[in-house]
Amino acid sequence: MTSFRVEGAGPPLVLVHGLQVGQKIFAELLPHLVSAFTVITYDQRDRGETAFAPVPYTTTIWPMTSPR
């Protein structure tokens, strides 16, 4: 299950964290954004409060982008 937070009011704004961190990286930024936006943050797989994925899994993007 993916851990996420939704706060604020206004147009949606999704914040995506980088490698080796979680959604808590945005804690100081959120108070400045929630008055103007509905801010959505989440922990990517195996980060923060999101559970570890069963192995093996792929992180290769090519299968997701190839034409069907």
PDB file of N, CA and C in Angstrom, residues 26-52:
ATOM      1  N   PHE A  26       9.249  17.108   2.178  1.00  0.00           N
ATOM      2  CA  PHE A  26       8.462  18.297   1.843  1.00  0.00           C
ATOM      3  C   PHE A  26       7.843  18.980   3.064  1.00  0.00           C
ATOM      4  N   ALA A  27       8.143  18.522   4.274  1.00  0.00           N
ATOM      5  CA  ALA A  27       7.498  19.029   5.495  1.00  0.00           C
ATOM      6  C   ALA A  27       7.610  20.547   5.646  1.00  0.00           C
ATOM      7  N   GLU A  28       8.751  21.107   5.354  1.00  0.00           N
ATOM      8  CA  GLU A  28       8.927  22.562   5.508  1.00  0.00           C
ATOM      9  C   GLU A  28       8.288  23.350   4.366  1.00  0.00           C
ATOM     10  N   LEU A  29       8.099  22.720   3.238  1.00  0.00           N
ATOM     11  CA  LEU A  29       7.519  23.380   2.070  1.00  0.00           C
ATOM     12  C   LEU A  29       5.988  23.415   2.118  1.00  0.00           C
ATOM     13  N   LEU A  30       5.378  22.371   2.673  1.00  0.00           N
ATOM     14  CA  LEU A  30       3.918  22.246   2.664  1.00  0.00           C
ATOM     15  C   LEU A  30       3.170  23.454   3.227  1.00  0.00           C
ATOM     16  N   PRO A  31       3.556  24.012   4.366  1.00  0.00           N
ATOM     17  CA  PRO A  31       2.798  25.151   4.897  1.00  0.00           C
ATOM     18  C   PRO A  31       2.715  26.334   3.930  1.00  0.00           C
ATOM     19  N   HIS A  32       3.650  26.455   3.043  1.00  0.00           N
ATOM     20  CA  HIS A  32       3.663  27.561   2.084  1.00  0.00           C
ATOM     21  C   HIS A  32       2.789  27.285   0.856  1.00  0.00           C
ATOM     22  N   LEU A  33       2.418  26.034   0.655  1.00  0.00           N
ATOM     23  CA  LEU A  33       1.677  25.658  -0.548  1.00  0.00           C
ATOM     24  C   LEU A  33       0.203  25.362  -0.311  1.00  0.00           C
ATOM     25  N   VAL A  34      -0.147  24.888   0.895  1.00  0.00           N
ATOM     26  CA  VAL A  34      -1.507  24.390   1.127  1.00  0.00           C
ATOM     27  C   VAL A  34      -2.594  25.466   1.062  1.00  0.00           C
ATOM     28  N   SER A  35      -2.237  26.725   1.179  1.00  0.00           N
ATOM     29  CA  SER A  35      -3.265  27.767   1.070  1.00  0.00           C
ATOM     30  C   SER A  35      -3.664  28.023  -0.382  1.00  0.00           C
ATOM     31  N   ALA A  36      -2.817  27.645  -1.315  1.00  0.00           N
ATOM     32  CA  ALA A  36      -3.090  27.899  -2.732  1.00  0.00           C
ATOM     33  C   ALA A  36      -3.342  26.633  -3.545  1.00  0.00           C
ATOM     34  N   PHE A  37      -2.935  25.470  -3.024  1.00  0.00           N
ATOM     35  CA  PHE A  37      -3.024  24.219  -3.784  1.00  0.00           C
ATOM     36  C   PHE A  37      -3.545  23.076  -2.920  1.00  0.00           C
ATOM     37  N   THR A  38      -4.124  22.082  -3.580  1.00  0.00           N
ATOM     38  CA  THR A  38      -4.346  20.791  -2.946  1.00  0.00           C
ATOM     39  C   THR A  38      -3.064  20.015  -3.200  1.00  0.00           C
ATOM     40  N   VAL A  39      -2.265  19.852  -2.166  1.00  0.00           N
ATOM     41  CA  VAL A  39      -0.936  19.254  -2.308  1.00  0.00           C
ATOM     42  C   VAL A  39      -1.015  17.760  -2.013  1.00  0.00           C
ATOM     43  N   ILE A  40      -0.504  16.972  -2.939  1.00  0.00           N
ATOM     44  CA  ILE A  40      -0.483  15.517  -2.806  1.00  0.00           C
ATOM     45  C   ILE A  40       0.968  15.078  -2.754  1.00  0.00           C
ATOM     46  N   THR A  41       1.335  14.388  -1.678  1.00  0.00           N
ATOM     47  CA  THR A  41       2.680  13.818  -1.559  1.00  0.00           C
ATOM     48  C   THR A  41       2.528  12.329  -1.308  1.00  0.00           C
ATOM     49  N   TYR A  42       3.516  11.561  -1.693  1.00  0.00           N
ATOM     50  CA  TYR A  42       3.458  10.120  -1.452  1.00  0.00           C
ATOM     51  C   TYR A  42       4.864   9.562  -1.327  1.00  0.00           C
ATOM     52  N   ASP A  43       4.940   8.392  -0.713  1.00  0.00           N
ATOM     53  CA  ASP A  43       6.205   7.672  -0.616  1.00  0.00           C
ATOM     54  C   ASP A  43       6.253   6.644  -1.732  1.00  0.00           C
ATOM     55  N   GLN A  44       7.291   6.718  -2.543  1.00  0.00           N
ATOM     56  CA  GLN A  44       7.452   5.735  -3.600  1.00  0.00           C
ATOM     57  C   GLN A  44       7.766   4.365  -2.996  1.00  0.00           C
ATOM     58  N   ARG A  45       7.701   3.346  -3.808  1.00  0.00           N
ATOM     59  CA  ARG A  45       7.930   1.981  -3.351  1.00  0.00           C
ATOM     60  C   ARG A  45       9.250   1.870  -2.591  1.00  0.00           C
ATOM     61  N   ASP A  46       9.202   1.189  -1.450  1.00  0.00           N
ATOM     62  CA  ASP A  46      10.368   0.940  -0.587  1.00  0.00           C
ATOM     63  C   ASP A  46      10.925   2.201   0.057  1.00  0.00           C
ATOM     64  N   ARG A  47      10.150   3.263   0.169  1.00  0.00           N
ATOM     65  CA  ARG A  47      10.611   4.507   0.783  1.00  0.00           C
ATOM     66  C   ARG A  47       9.600   4.967   1.823  1.00  0.00           C
ATOM     67  N   GLY A  48      10.094   5.645   2.857  1.00  0.00           N
ATOM     68  CA  GLY A  48       9.215   6.210   3.876  1.00  0.00           C
ATOM     69  C   GLY A  48       8.295   5.177   4.498  1.00  0.00           C
ATOM     70  N   GLU A  49       6.996   5.458   4.477  1.00  0.00           N
ATOM     71  CA  GLU A  49       6.008   4.574   5.084  1.00  0.00           C
ATOM     72  C   GLU A  49       5.390   3.593   4.096  1.00  0.00           C
ATOM     73  N   THR A  50       5.834   3.596   2.846  1.00  0.00           N
ATOM     74  CA  THR A  50       5.335   2.637   1.867  1.00  0.00           C
ATOM     75  C   THR A  50       6.116   1.339   2.020  1.00  0.00           C
ATOM     76  N   ALA A  51       5.384   0.242   2.056  1.00  0.00           N
ATOM     77  CA  ALA A  51       5.990  -1.065   2.314  1.00  0.00           C
ATOM     78  C   ALA A  51       6.959  -1.484   1.215  1.00  0.00           C
ATOM     79  N   PHE A  52       7.866  -2.354   1.607  1.00  0.00           N
ATOM     80  CA  PHE A  52       8.780  -2.938   0.636  1.00  0.00           C
ATOM     81  C   PHE A  52       7.998  -3.817  -0.319  1.00  0.00           C
TER      82      PHE A  52
END
